[in-house]
JSON list of C-alpha atoms in Angstrom, two decimals:
[
{"chain": "A", "resi": 1, "resn": "ASP", "atom": "CA", "xyz": [-11.16, -3.92, 10.10]},
{"chain": "A", "resi": 2, "resn": "ALA", "atom": "CA", "xyz": [-9.73, -6.91, 11.99]},
{"chain": "A", "resi": 3, "resn": "LYS", "atom": "CA", "xyz": [-6.25, -6.72, 13.45]},
{"chain": "A", "resi": 4, "resn": "THR", "atom": "CA", "xyz": [-3.51, -8.96, 12.13]},
{"chain": "A", "resi": 5, "resn": "THR", "atom": "CA", "xyz": [-0.37, -10.33, 13.77]},
{"chain": "A", "resi": 6, "resn": "GLN", "atom": "CA", "xyz": [2.73, -11.26, 11.80]},
{"chain": "A", "resi": 7, "resn": "PRO", "atom": "CA", "xyz": [6.24, -12.27, 12.89]},
{"chain": "A", "resi": 8, "resn": "PRO", "atom": "CA", "xyz": [8.61, -9.32, 12.49]},
{"chain": "A", "resi": 9, "resn": "SER", "atom": "CA", "xyz": [11.17, -11.19, 10.42]},
{"chain": "A", "resi": 10, "resn": "MET", "atom": "CA", "xyz": [11.90, -14.48, 8.65]},
{"chain": "A", "resi": 11, "resn": "ASP", "atom": "CA", "xyz": [14.73, -15.94, 6.62]},
{"chain": "A", "resi": 12, "resn": "CYS", "atom": "CA", "xyz": [14.45, -18.32, 3.70]},
{"chain": "A", "resi": 13, "resn": "ALA", "atom": "CA", "xyz": [17.02, -20.08, 1.54]},
{"chain": "A", "resi": 14, "resn": "GLU", "atom": "CA", "xyz": [16.96, -19.25, -2.14]},
{"chain": "A", "resi": 15, "resn": "GLY", "atom": "CA", "xyz": [14.99, -21.82, -4.12]},
{"chain": "A", "resi": 16, "resn": "ARG", "atom": "CA", "xyz": [13.08, -23.04, -1.09]},
{"chain": "A", "resi": 17, "resn": "ALA", "atom": "CA", "xyz": [9.46, -22.29, -0.26]},
{"chain": "A", "resi": 18, "resn": "ALA", "atom": "CA", "xyz": [8.82, -19.27, 1.94]},
{"chain": "A", "resi": 19, "resn": "ASN", "atom": "CA", "xyz": [5.83, -19.67, 4.25]},
{"chain": "A", "resi": 20, "resn": "LEU", "atom": "CA", "xyz": [4.68, -16.43, 5.84]},
{"chain": "A", "resi": 21, "resn": "PRO", "atom": "CA", "xyz": [2.06, -16.76, 8.59]},
{"chain": "A", "resi": 22, "resn": "CYS", "atom": "CA", "xyz": [-0.60, -14.27, 9.63]},
{"chain": "A", "resi": 23, "resn": "ASN", "atom": "CA", "xyz": [-3.02, -14.43, 12.53]},
{"chain": "A", "resi": 24, "resn": "HIS", "atom": "CA", "xyz": [-6.38, -12.69, 12.22]},
{"chain": "A", "resi": 25, "resn": "SER", "atom": "CA", "xyz": [-8.44, -14.29, 14.97]},
{"chain": "A", "resi": 26, "resn": "THR", "atom": "CA", "xyz": [-11.06, -11.51, 15.03]},
{"chain": "A", "resi": 27, "resn": "ILE", "atom": "CA", "xyz": [-11.80, -11.63, 11.31]},
{"chain": "A", "resi": 28, "resn": "SER", "atom": "CA", "xyz": [-15.43, -11.10, 10.34]},
{"chain": "A", "resi": 29, "resn": "GLY", "atom": "CA", "xyz": [-17.35, -13.20, 7.87]},
{"chain": "A", "resi": 30, "resn": "ASN", "atom": "CA", "xyz": [-17.29, -10.53, 5.17]},
{"chain": "A", "resi": 31, "resn": "GLU", "atom": "CA", "xyz": [-13.60, -9.63, 5.51]},
{"chain": "A", "resi": 32, "resn": "TYR", "atom": "CA", "xyz": [-11.08, -10.75, 2.94]},
{"chain": "A", "resi": 33, "resn": "VAL", "atom": "CA", "xyz": [-7.40, -11.48, 3.56]},
{"chain": "A", "resi": 34, "resn": "TYR", "atom": "CA", "xyz": [-5.05, -9.44, 1.36]},
{"chain": "A", "resi": 35, "resn": "TRP", "atom": "CA", "xyz": [-1.29, -9.72, 1.01]},
{"chain": "A", "resi": 36, "resn": "TYR", "atom": "CA", "xyz": [1.03, -7.02, -0.26]},
{"chain": "A", "resi": 37, "resn": "ARG", "atom": "CA", "xyz": [4.79, -6.72, -0.30]},
{"chain": "A", "resi": 38, "resn": "GLN", "atom": "CA", "xyz": [7.12, -3.75, -0.34]},
{"chain": "A", "resi": 39, "resn": "ILE", "atom": "CA", "xyz": [10.60, -4.04, -1.74]},
{"chain": "A", "resi": 40, "resn": "HIS", "atom": "CA", "xyz": [13.00, -1.51, -0.23]},
{"chain": "A", "resi": 41, "resn": "SER", "atom": "CA", "xyz": [12.08, 2.11, -1.07]},
{"chain": "A", "resi": 42, "resn": "GLN", "atom": "CA", "xyz": [9.40, 1.12, -3.58]},
{"chain": "A", "resi": 43, "resn": "GLY", "atom": "CA", "xyz": [5.62, 1.25, -3.37]},
{"chain": "A", "resi": 44, "resn": "PRO", "atom": "CA", "xyz": [3.78, -1.79, -1.99]},
{"chain": "A", "resi": 45, "resn": "GLN", "atom": "CA", "xyz": [2.74, -4.39, -4.54]},
{"chain": "A", "resi": 46, "resn": "TYR", "atom": "CA", "xyz": [-0.48, -6.38, -4.39]},
{"chain": "A", "resi": 47, "resn": "ILE", "atom": "CA", "xyz": [0.15, -10.14, -4.28]},
{"chain": "A", "resi": 48, "resn": "ILE", "atom": "CA", "xyz": [-3.07, -12.06, -3.66]},
{"chain": "A", "resi": 49, "resn": "HIS", "atom": "CA", "xyz": [-6.31, -12.06, -1.70]},
{"chain": "A", "resi": 50, "resn": "GLY", "atom": "CA", "xyz": [-8.94, -14.57, -0.59]},
{"chain": "A", "resi": 51, "resn": "LEU", "atom": "CA", "xyz": [-12.07, -15.02, 1.46]},
{"chain": "A", "resi": 52, "resn": "LYS", "atom": "CA", "xyz": [-12.14, -18.64, 2.59]},
{"chain": "A", "resi": 53, "resn": "ASN", "atom": "CA", "xyz": [-10.91, -20.83, -0.25]},
{"chain": "A", "resi": 54, "resn": "ASN", "atom": "CA", "xyz": [-7.24, -21.31, -0.96]},
{"chain": "A", "resi": 55, "resn": "GLU", "atom": "CA", "xyz": [-6.04, -19.15, -3.83]},
{"chain": "A", "resi": 56, "resn": "THR", "atom": "CA", "xyz": [-3.11, -19.37, -6.22]},
{"chain": "A", "resi": 57, "resn": "ASN", "atom": "CA", "xyz": [-1.75, -17.00, -8.83]},
{"chain": "A", "resi": 58, "resn": "GLU", "atom": "CA", "xyz": [1.53, -16.57, -10.67]},
{"chain": "A", "resi": 59, "resn": "MET", "atom": "CA", "xyz": [3.17, -14.96, -7.66]},
{"chain": "A", "resi": 60, "resn": "ALA", "atom": "CA", "xyz": [2.05, -16.98, -4.66]},
{"chain": "A", "resi": 61, "resn": "SER", "atom": "CA", "xyz": [-0.47, -19.24, -2.96]},
{"chain": "A", "resi": 62, "resn": "LEU", "atom": "CA", "xyz": [-2.71, -18.27, -0.08]},
{"chain": "A", "resi": 63, "resn": "ILE", "atom": "CA", "xyz": [-3.83, -20.89, 2.40]},
{"chain": "A", "resi": 64, "resn": "ILE", "atom": "CA", "xyz": [-6.64, -19.87, 4.77]},
{"chain": "A", "resi": 65, "resn": "THR", "atom": "CA", "xyz": [-7.54, -22.12, 7.69]},
{"chain": "A", "resi": 66, "resn": "GLU", "atom": "CA", "xyz": [-11.06, -23.50, 7.88]},
{"chain": "A", "resi": 67, "resn": "ASP", "atom": "CA", "xyz": [-11.95, -21.25, 10.82]},
{"chain": "A", "resi": 68, "resn": "ARG", "atom": "CA", "xyz": [-10.38, -18.30, 8.93]},
{"chain": "A", "resi": 69, "resn": "LYS", "atom": "CA", "xyz": [-8.45, -17.21, 12.00]},
{"chain": "A", "resi": 70, "resn": "SER", "atom": "CA", "xyz": [-5.09, -17.50, 10.30]},
{"chain": "A", "resi": 71, "resn": "SER", "atom": "CA", "xyz": [-3.53, -17.74, 6.87]},
{"chain": "A", "resi": 72, "resn": "THR", "atom": "CA", "xyz": [-0.21, -18.49, 5.20]},
{"chain": "A", "resi": 73, "resn": "LEU", "atom": "CA", "xyz": [1.29, -16.89, 2.15]},
{"chain": "A", "resi": 74, "resn": "ILE", "atom": "CA", "xyz": [3.49, -19.31, 0.24]},
{"chain": "A", "resi": 75, "resn": "LEU", "atom": "CA", "xyz": [6.18, -18.26, -2.23]},
{"chain": "A", "resi": 76, "resn": "PRO", "atom": "CA", "xyz": [6.95, -21.66, -3.76]},
{"chain": "A", "resi": 77, "resn": "HIS", "atom": "CA", "xyz": [10.51, -21.03, -4.94]},
{"chain": "A", "resi": 78, "resn": "ALA", "atom": "CA", "xyz": [11.88, -17.93, -3.26]},
{"chain": "A", "resi": 79, "resn": "THR", "atom": "CA", "xyz": [14.46, -15.84, -5.10]},
{"chain": "A", "resi": 80, "resn": "LEU", "atom": "CA", "xyz": [16.69, -13.05, -3.87]},
{"chain": "A", "resi": 81, "resn": "ARG", "atom": "CA", "xyz": [14.26, -10.58, -5.47]},
{"chain": "A", "resi": 82, "resn": "ASP", "atom": "CA", "xyz": [11.55, -11.75, -3.06]},
{"chain": "A", "resi": 83, "resn": "THR", "atom": "CA", "xyz": [13.40, -10.08, -0.18]},
{"chain": "A", "resi": 84, "resn": "ALA", "atom": "CA", "xyz": [10.83, -7.53, 1.02]},
{"chain": "A", "resi": 85, "resn": "VAL", "atom": "CA", "xyz": [8.40, -6.58, 3.77]},
{"chain": "A", "resi": 86, "resn": "TYR", "atom": "CA", "xyz": [5.20, -8.62, 3.48]},
{"chain": "A", "resi": 87, "resn": "TYR", "atom": "CA", "xyz": [1.94, -7.18, 4.78]},
{"chain": "A", "resi": 88, "resn": "CYS", "atom": "CA", "xyz": [-1.15, -9.17, 5.70]},
{"chain": "A", "resi": 89, "resn": "ILE", "atom": "CA", "xyz": [-4.33, -7.09, 5.78]},
{"chain": "A", "resi": 90, "resn": "VAL", "atom": "CA", "xyz": [-7.94, -8.01, 6.43]},
{"chain": "A", "resi": 91, "resn": "ARG", "atom": "CA", "xyz": [-10.65, -5.79, 5.06]},
{"chain": "A", "resi": 92, "resn": "VAL", "atom": "CA", "xyz": [-14.24, -5.80, 3.91]},
{"chain": "A", "resi": 93, "resn": "ALA", "atom": "CA", "xyz": [-13.79, -6.06, 0.17]},
{"chain": "A", "resi": 94, "resn": "LYS", "atom": "CA", "xyz": [-16.17, -3.41, -1.05]},
{"chain": "A", "resi": 95, "resn": "THR", "atom": "CA", "xyz": [-15.14, -0.72, 1.39]},
{"chain": "A", "resi": 96, "resn": "ASN", "atom": "CA", "xyz": [-12.59, 1.86, 0.47]},
{"chain": "A", "resi": 97, "resn": "ALA", "atom": "CA", "xyz": [-9.38, 0.00, -0.33]},
{"chain": "A", "resi": 98, "resn": "GLY", "atom": "CA", "xyz": [-7.29, 2.97, 0.75]},
{"chain": "A", "resi": 99, "resn": "LYS", "atom": "CA", "xyz": [-8.38, 2.46, 4.35]},
{"chain": "A", "resi": 100, "resn": "SER", "atom": "CA", "xyz": [-6.39, -0.79, 4.49]},
{"chain": "A", "resi": 101, "resn": "THR", "atom": "CA", "xyz": [-4.21, -0.76, 7.60]},
{"chain": "A", "resi": 102, "resn": "PHE", "atom": "CA", "xyz": [-0.60, -1.58, 6.82]},
{"chain": "A", "resi": 103, "resn": "GLY", "atom": "CA", "xyz": [1.08, -2.64, 10.05]},
{"chain": "A", "resi": 104, "resn": "ASP", "atom": "CA", "xyz": [4.75, -3.50, 10.47]},
{"chain": "A", "resi": 105, "resn": "GLY", "atom": "CA", "xyz": [4.57, -6.65, 8.32]},
{"chain": "A", "resi": 106, "resn": "THR", "atom": "CA", "xyz": [7.15, -9.44, 8.11]},
{"chain": "A", "resi": 107, "resn": "THR", "atom": "CA", "xyz": [10.58, -8.69, 6.72]},
{"chain": "A", "resi": 108, "resn": "LEU", "atom": "CA", "xyz": [11.50, -11.69, 4.59]},
{"chain": "A", "resi": 109, "resn": "THR", "atom": "CA", "xyz": [15.18, -12.10, 3.77]},
{"chain": "A", "resi": 110, "resn": "VAL", "atom": "CA", "xyz": [15.99, -14.64, 1.08]},
{"chain": "A", "resi": 111, "resn": "LYS", "atom": "CA", "xyz": [19.57, -15.84, 1.41]},
{"chain": "A", "resi": 112, "resn": "PRO", "atom": "CA", "xyz": [21.78, -17.45, -1.24]},
{"chain": "B", "resi": 1, "resn": "GLU", "atom": "CA", "xyz": [5.03, -1.14, -14.06]},
{"chain": "B", "resi": 2, "resn": "THR", "atom": "CA", "xyz": [1.91, -0.83, -11.92]},
{"chain": "B", "resi": 3, "resn": "GLY", "atom": "CA", "xyz": [-0.01, 1.67, -14.02]},
{"chain": "B", "resi": 4, "resn": "VAL", "atom": "CA", "xyz": [0.50, 4.37, -11.38]},
{"chain": "B", "resi": 5, "resn": "THR", "atom": "CA", "xyz": [3.22, 6.88, -12.14]},
{"chain": "B", "resi": 6, "resn": "GLN", "atom": "CA", "xyz": [4.64, 9.34, -9.63]},
{"chain": "B", "resi": 7, "resn": "THR", "atom": "CA", "xyz": [6.91, 12.29, -10.35]},
{"chain": "B", "resi": 8, "resn": "PRO", "atom": "CA", "xyz": [9.40, 13.37, -9.29]},
{"chain": "B", "resi": 9, "resn": "ARG", "atom": "CA", "xyz": [10.98, 10.25, -7.80]},
{"chain": "B", "resi": 10, "resn": "HIS", "atom": "CA", "xyz": [13.29, 12.35, -5.64]},
{"chain": "B", "resi": 11, "resn": "LEU", "atom": "CA", "xyz": [12.83, 15.90, -4.36]},
{"chain": "B", "resi": 12, "resn": "VAL", "atom": "CA", "xyz": [14.99, 18.04, -2.10]},
{"chain": "B", "resi": 13, "resn": "MET", "atom": "CA", "xyz": [13.49, 21.30, -0.91]},
{"chain": "B", "resi": 14, "resn": "GLY", "atom": "CA", "xyz": [14.07, 24.01, 1.62]},
{"chain": "B", "resi": 15, "resn": "MET", "atom": "CA", "xyz": [11.53, 24.89, 4.27]},
{"chain": "B", "resi": 16, "resn": "THR", "atom": "CA", "xyz": [10.47, 28.03, 2.40]},
{"chain": "B", "resi": 17, "resn": "ASN", "atom": "CA", "xyz": [10.03, 26.38, -0.99]},
{"chain": "B", "resi": 18, "resn": "LYS", "atom": "CA", "xyz": [6.79, 25.45, -2.73]},
{"chain": "B", "resi": 19, "resn": "LYS", "atom": "CA", "xyz": [6.77, 22.25, -4.74]},
{"chain": "B", "resi": 20, "resn": "SER", "atom": "CA", "xyz": [4.26, 19.69, -5.97]},
{"chain": "B", "resi": 21, "resn": "LEU", "atom": "CA", "xyz": [4.17, 15.92, -6.28]},
{"chain": "B", "resi": 22, "resn": "LYS", "atom": "CA", "xyz": [2.24, 14.43, -9.17]},
{"chain": "B", "resi": 23, "resn": "CYS", "atom": "CA", "xyz": [0.50, 11.09, -9.55]},
{"chain": "B", "resi": 24, "resn": "GLU", "atom": "CA", "xyz": [-1.15, 9.69, -12.66]},
{"chain": "B", "resi": 25, "resn": "GLN", "atom": "CA", "xyz": [-2.95, 6.39, -13.02]},
{"chain": "B", "resi": 26, "resn": "HIS", "atom": "CA", "xyz": [-3.70, 4.64, -16.30]},
{"chain": "B", "resi": 27, "resn": "LEU", "atom": "CA", "xyz": [-5.94, 1.95, -14.86]},
{"chain": "B", "resi": 28, "resn": "GLY", "atom": "CA", "xyz": [-9.36, 3.56, -15.13]},
{"chain": "B", "resi": 29, "resn": "HIS", "atom": "CA", "xyz": [-9.69, 3.61, -11.35]},
{"chain": "B", "resi": 30, "resn": "ASN", "atom": "CA", "xyz": [-12.02, 5.99, -9.56]},
{"chain": "B", "resi": 31, "resn": "ALA", "atom": "CA", "xyz": [-10.35, 6.28, -6.16]},
{"chain": "B", "resi": 32, "resn": "MET", "atom": "CA", "xyz": [-6.92, 7.73, -5.43]},
{"chain": "B", "resi": 33, "resn": "TYR", "atom": "CA", "xyz": [-4.92, 8.11, -2.25]},
{"chain": "B", "resi": 34, "resn": "TRP", "atom": "CA", "xyz": [-1.84, 9.77, -0.77]},
{"chain": "B", "resi": 35, "resn": "TYR", "atom": "CA", "xyz": [0.19, 7.95, 1.86]},
{"chain": "B", "resi": 36, "resn": "LYS", "atom": "CA", "xyz": [3.23, 8.99, 3.88]},
{"chain": "B", "resi": 37, "resn": "GLN", "atom": "CA", "xyz": [5.90, 6.49, 4.91]},
{"chain": "B", "resi": 38, "resn": "SER", "atom": "CA", "xyz": [8.51, 7.77, 7.34]},
{"chain": "B", "resi": 39, "resn": "ALA", "atom": "CA", "xyz": [11.60, 5.76, 8.16]},
{"chain": "B", "resi": 40, "resn": "LYS", "atom": "CA", "xyz": [10.82, 2.60, 10.14]},
{"chain": "B", "resi": 41, "resn": "LYS", "atom": "CA", "xyz": [7.10, 3.48, 10.40]},
{"chain": "B", "resi": 42, "resn": "PRO", "atom": "CA", "xyz": [4.01, 1.92, 8.81]},
{"chain": "B", "resi": 43, "resn": "LEU", "atom": "CA", "xyz": [2.24, 3.59, 5.95]},
{"chain": "B", "resi": 44, "resn": "GLU", "atom": "CA", "xyz": [0.00, 6.47, 7.04]},
{"chain": "B", "resi": 45, "resn": "LEU", "atom": "CA", "xyz": [-3.04, 7.31, 4.96]},
{"chain": "B", "resi": 46, "resn": "MET", "atom": "CA", "xyz": [-3.17, 11.07, 4.32]},
{"chain": "B", "resi": 47, "resn": "PHE", "atom": "CA", "xyz": [-5.96, 11.78, 1.83]},
{"chain": "B", "resi": 48, "resn": "VAL", "atom": "CA", "xyz": [-8.67, 9.85, 0.00]},
{"chain": "B", "resi": 49, "resn": "TYR", "atom": "CA", "xyz": [-10.35, 10.94, -3.22]},
{"chain": "B", "resi": 50, "resn": "ASN", "atom": "CA", "xyz": [-13.37, 9.14, -4.63]},
{"chain": "B", "resi": 51, "resn": "PHE", "atom": "CA", "xyz": [-14.66, 10.25, -8.04]},
{"chain": "B", "resi": 52, "resn": "LYS", "atom": "CA", "xyz": [-12.48, 13.40, -7.71]},
{"chain": "B", "resi": 53, "resn": "GLU", "atom": "CA", "xyz": [-14.02, 14.39, -4.39]},
{"chain": "B", "resi": 54, "resn": "GLN", "atom": "CA", "xyz": [-11.96, 14.41, -1.23]},
{"chain": "B", "resi": 55, "resn": "THR", "atom": "CA", "xyz": [-13.65, 12.09, 1.22]},
{"chain": "B", "resi": 56, "resn": "GLU", "atom": "CA", "xyz": [-10.98, 11.79, 3.86]},
{"chain": "B", "resi": 57, "resn": "ASN", "atom": "CA", "xyz": [-8.29, 13.95, 5.40]},
{"chain": "B", "resi": 58, "resn": "ASN", "atom": "CA", "xyz": [-6.52, 12.18, 8.23]},
{"chain": "B", "resi": 59, "resn": "SER", "atom": "CA", "xyz": [-5.61, 15.28, 10.27]},
{"chain": "B", "resi": 60, "resn": "VAL", "atom": "CA", "xyz": [-2.93, 16.26, 7.81]},
{"chain": "B", "resi": 61, "resn": "PRO", "atom": "CA", "xyz": [-1.31, 19.69, 8.40]},
{"chain": "B", "resi": 62, "resn": "SER", "atom": "CA", "xyz": [-2.39, 22.42, 6.02]},
{"chain": "B", "resi": 63, "resn": "ARG", "atom": "CA", "xyz": [1.13, 22.70, 4.61]},
{"chain": "B", "resi": 64, "resn": "PHE", "atom": "CA", "xyz": [0.11, 19.64, 2.56]},
{"chain": "B", "resi": 65, "resn": "SER", "atom": "CA", "xyz": [-2.59, 20.54, 0.03]},
{"chain": "B", "resi": 66, "resn": "PRO", "atom": "CA", "xyz": [-4.01, 17.86, -2.28]},
{"chain": "B", "resi": 67, "resn": "GLU", "atom": "CA", "xyz": [-5.66, 18.47, -5.63]},
{"chain": "B", "resi": 68, "resn": "CYS", "atom": "CA", "xyz": [-7.55, 16.02, -7.84]},
{"chain": "B", "resi": 69, "resn": "PRO", "atom": "CA", "xyz": [-8.49, 17.67, -11.15]},
{"chain": "B", "resi": 70, "resn": "ASN", "atom": "CA", "xyz": [-9.83, 14.42, -12.63]},
{"chain": "B", "resi": 71, "resn": "SER", "atom": "CA", "xyz": [-10.02, 10.76, -11.72]},
{"chain": "B", "resi": 72, "resn": "SER", "atom": "CA", "xyz": [-6.66, 10.02, -13.34]},
{"chain": "B", "resi": 73, "resn": "HIS", "atom": "CA", "xyz": [-4.51, 12.70, -11.73]},
{"chain": "B", "resi": 74, "resn": "LEU", "atom": "CA", "xyz": [-3.66, 13.56, -8.15]},
{"chain": "B", "resi": 75, "resn": "PHE", "atom": "CA", "xyz": [-1.32, 16.25, -6.87]},
{"chain": "B", "resi": 76, "resn": "LEU", "atom": "CA", "xyz": [0.15, 17.01, -3.48]},
{"chain": "B", "resi": 77, "resn": "HIS", "atom": "CA", "xyz": [1.17, 20.64, -3.13]},
{"chain": "B", "resi": 78, "resn": "LEU", "atom": "CA", "xyz": [3.86, 21.29, -0.54]},
{"chain": "B", "resi": 79, "resn": "HIS", "atom": "CA", "xyz": [4.73, 24.58, 1.14]},
{"chain": "B", "resi": 80, "resn": "THR", "atom": "CA", "xyz": [6.65, 25.65, 4.23]},
{"chain": "B", "resi": 81, "resn": "LEU", "atom": "CA", "xyz": [7.47, 22.07, 5.12]},
{"chain": "B", "resi": 82, "resn": "GLN", "atom": "CA", "xyz": [9.47, 20.96, 8.13]},
{"chain": "B", "resi": 83, "resn": "PRO", "atom": "CA", "xyz": [12.43, 18.57, 8.22]},
{"chain": "B", "resi": 84, "resn": "GLU", "atom": "CA", "xyz": [10.21, 15.96, 9.90]},
{"chain": "B", "resi": 85, "resn": "ASP", "atom": "CA", "xyz": [8.11, 15.90, 6.72]},
{"chain": "B", "resi": 86, "resn": "SER", "atom": "CA", "xyz": [10.97, 14.13, 4.98]},
{"chain": "B", "resi": 87, "resn": "ALA", "atom": "CA", "xyz": [9.56, 10.77, 3.93]},
{"chain": "B", "resi": 88, "resn": "LEU", "atom": "CA", "xyz": [8.49, 8.57, 1.04]},
{"chain": "B", "resi": 89, "resn": "TYR", "atom": "CA", "xyz": [5.16, 9.81, -0.32]},
{"chain": "B", "resi": 90, "resn": "LEU", "atom": "CA", "xyz": [3.14, 7.14, -2.06]},
{"chain": "B", "resi": 91, "resn": "CYS", "atom": "CA", "xyz": [0.18, 7.46, -4.35]},
{"chain": "B", "resi": 92, "resn": "ALA", "atom": "CA", "xyz": [-2.24, 4.59, -4.87]},
{"chain": "B", "resi": 93, "resn": "SER", "atom": "CA", "xyz": [-5.45, 3.94, -6.77]},
{"chain": "B", "resi": 94, "resn": "SER", "atom": "CA", "xyz": [-8.25, 1.42, -6.67]},
{"chain": "B", "resi": 95, "resn": "HIS", "atom": "CA", "xyz": [-11.59, 0.67, -8.29]},
{"chain": "B", "resi": 96, "resn": "ARG", "atom": "CA", "xyz": [-14.76, 1.07, -6.27]},
{"chain": "B", "resi": 97, "resn": "GLU", "atom": "CA", "xyz": [-17.33, -0.48, -8.53]},
{"chain": "B", "resi": 98, "resn": "ARG", "atom": "CA", "xyz": [-19.63, -3.15, -7.18]},
{"chain": "B", "resi": 99, "resn": "GLY", "atom": "CA", "xyz": [-18.18, -6.61, -7.27]},
{"chain": "B", "resi": 100, "resn": "ASN", "atom": "CA", "xyz": [-14.61, -5.40, -7.42]},
{"chain": "B", "resi": 101, "resn": "THR", "atom": "CA", "xyz": [-12.53, -6.53, -4.51]},
{"chain": "B", "resi": 102, "resn": "GLY", "atom": "CA", "xyz": [-10.57, -3.32, -4.64]},
{"chain": "B", "resi": 103, "resn": "GLU", "atom": "CA", "xyz": [-6.91, -4.13, -4.35]},
{"chain": "B", "resi": 104, "resn": "LEU", "atom": "CA", "xyz": [-4.61, -1.14, -4.23]},
{"chain": "B", "resi": 105, "resn": "PHE", "atom": "CA", "xyz": [-2.11, -0.25, -6.93]},
{"chain": "B", "resi": 106, "resn": "PHE", "atom": "CA", "xyz": [0.79, 1.88, -5.74]},
{"chain": "B", "resi": 107, "resn": "GLY", "atom": "CA", "xyz": [3.24, 4.11, -7.54]},
{"chain": "B", "resi": 108, "resn": "GLU", "atom": "CA", "xyz": [6.97, 3.91, -6.91]},
{"chain": "B", "resi": 109, "resn": "GLY", "atom": "CA", "xyz": [6.83, 6.85, -4.54]},
{"chain": "B", "resi": 110, "resn": "SER", "atom": "CA", "xyz": [8.42, 10.29, -4.30]},
{"chain": "B", "resi": 111, "resn": "ARG", "atom": "CA", "xyz": [11.30, 10.48, -1.84]},
{"chain": "B", "resi": 112, "resn": "LEU", "atom": "CA", "xyz": [11.13, 13.94, -0.23]},
{"chain": "B", "resi": 113, "resn": "THR", "atom": "CA", "xyz": [13.95, 15.51, 1.75]},
{"chain": "B", "resi": 114, "resn": "VAL", "atom": "CA", "xyz": [13.29, 18.81, 3.53]},
{"chain": "B", "resi": 115, "resn": "LEU", "atom": "CA", "xyz": [16.40, 20.74, 4.50]}
]
């Protein structure tokens, strides 16, 4: 699976959009981009995934660049409960999901 | 509520004790996993079960013994642990059918402290 690079930490003001970047310059054509988050001392939670088109669900939007070498997770109106570690993972979709490599992620702190 | 339930949520045990962690998923998934998360470290995959068969053991010491009696239940049996085994143990499940993009669903974790 391709390696990803994320900033170690970011701050965001409550109510503002949080934009979390991820670089995956060695991504292969059949690898998807997945995002998870982990709130302190809980299990990681799936947020969203995409291949090459932008995706949106009730939690977030995922913007993938045309060359697929980077992506941005957008939380449109961050709340204090969005404070968590956010993980960007790239993986071939139909391989064993459990082999996803969770790196250090980005610690997002939403401030009042 | 993720559909993956882990018990107990917290466990304190001595090095000579034997205990078990339990995981149950209500999602109809056919793959289940155990992960270990030590303080300030990334998640480490320990075991993988597909259709109740263990398909991966990532060099986990034998003092950790997994059991998967059916595709909905997964256990992690613990014996003669060391203090460095203290960690958050996470169970996850996913679906491996064709066409499914296989996102992971995690339980809340079992926080283990070995004295």
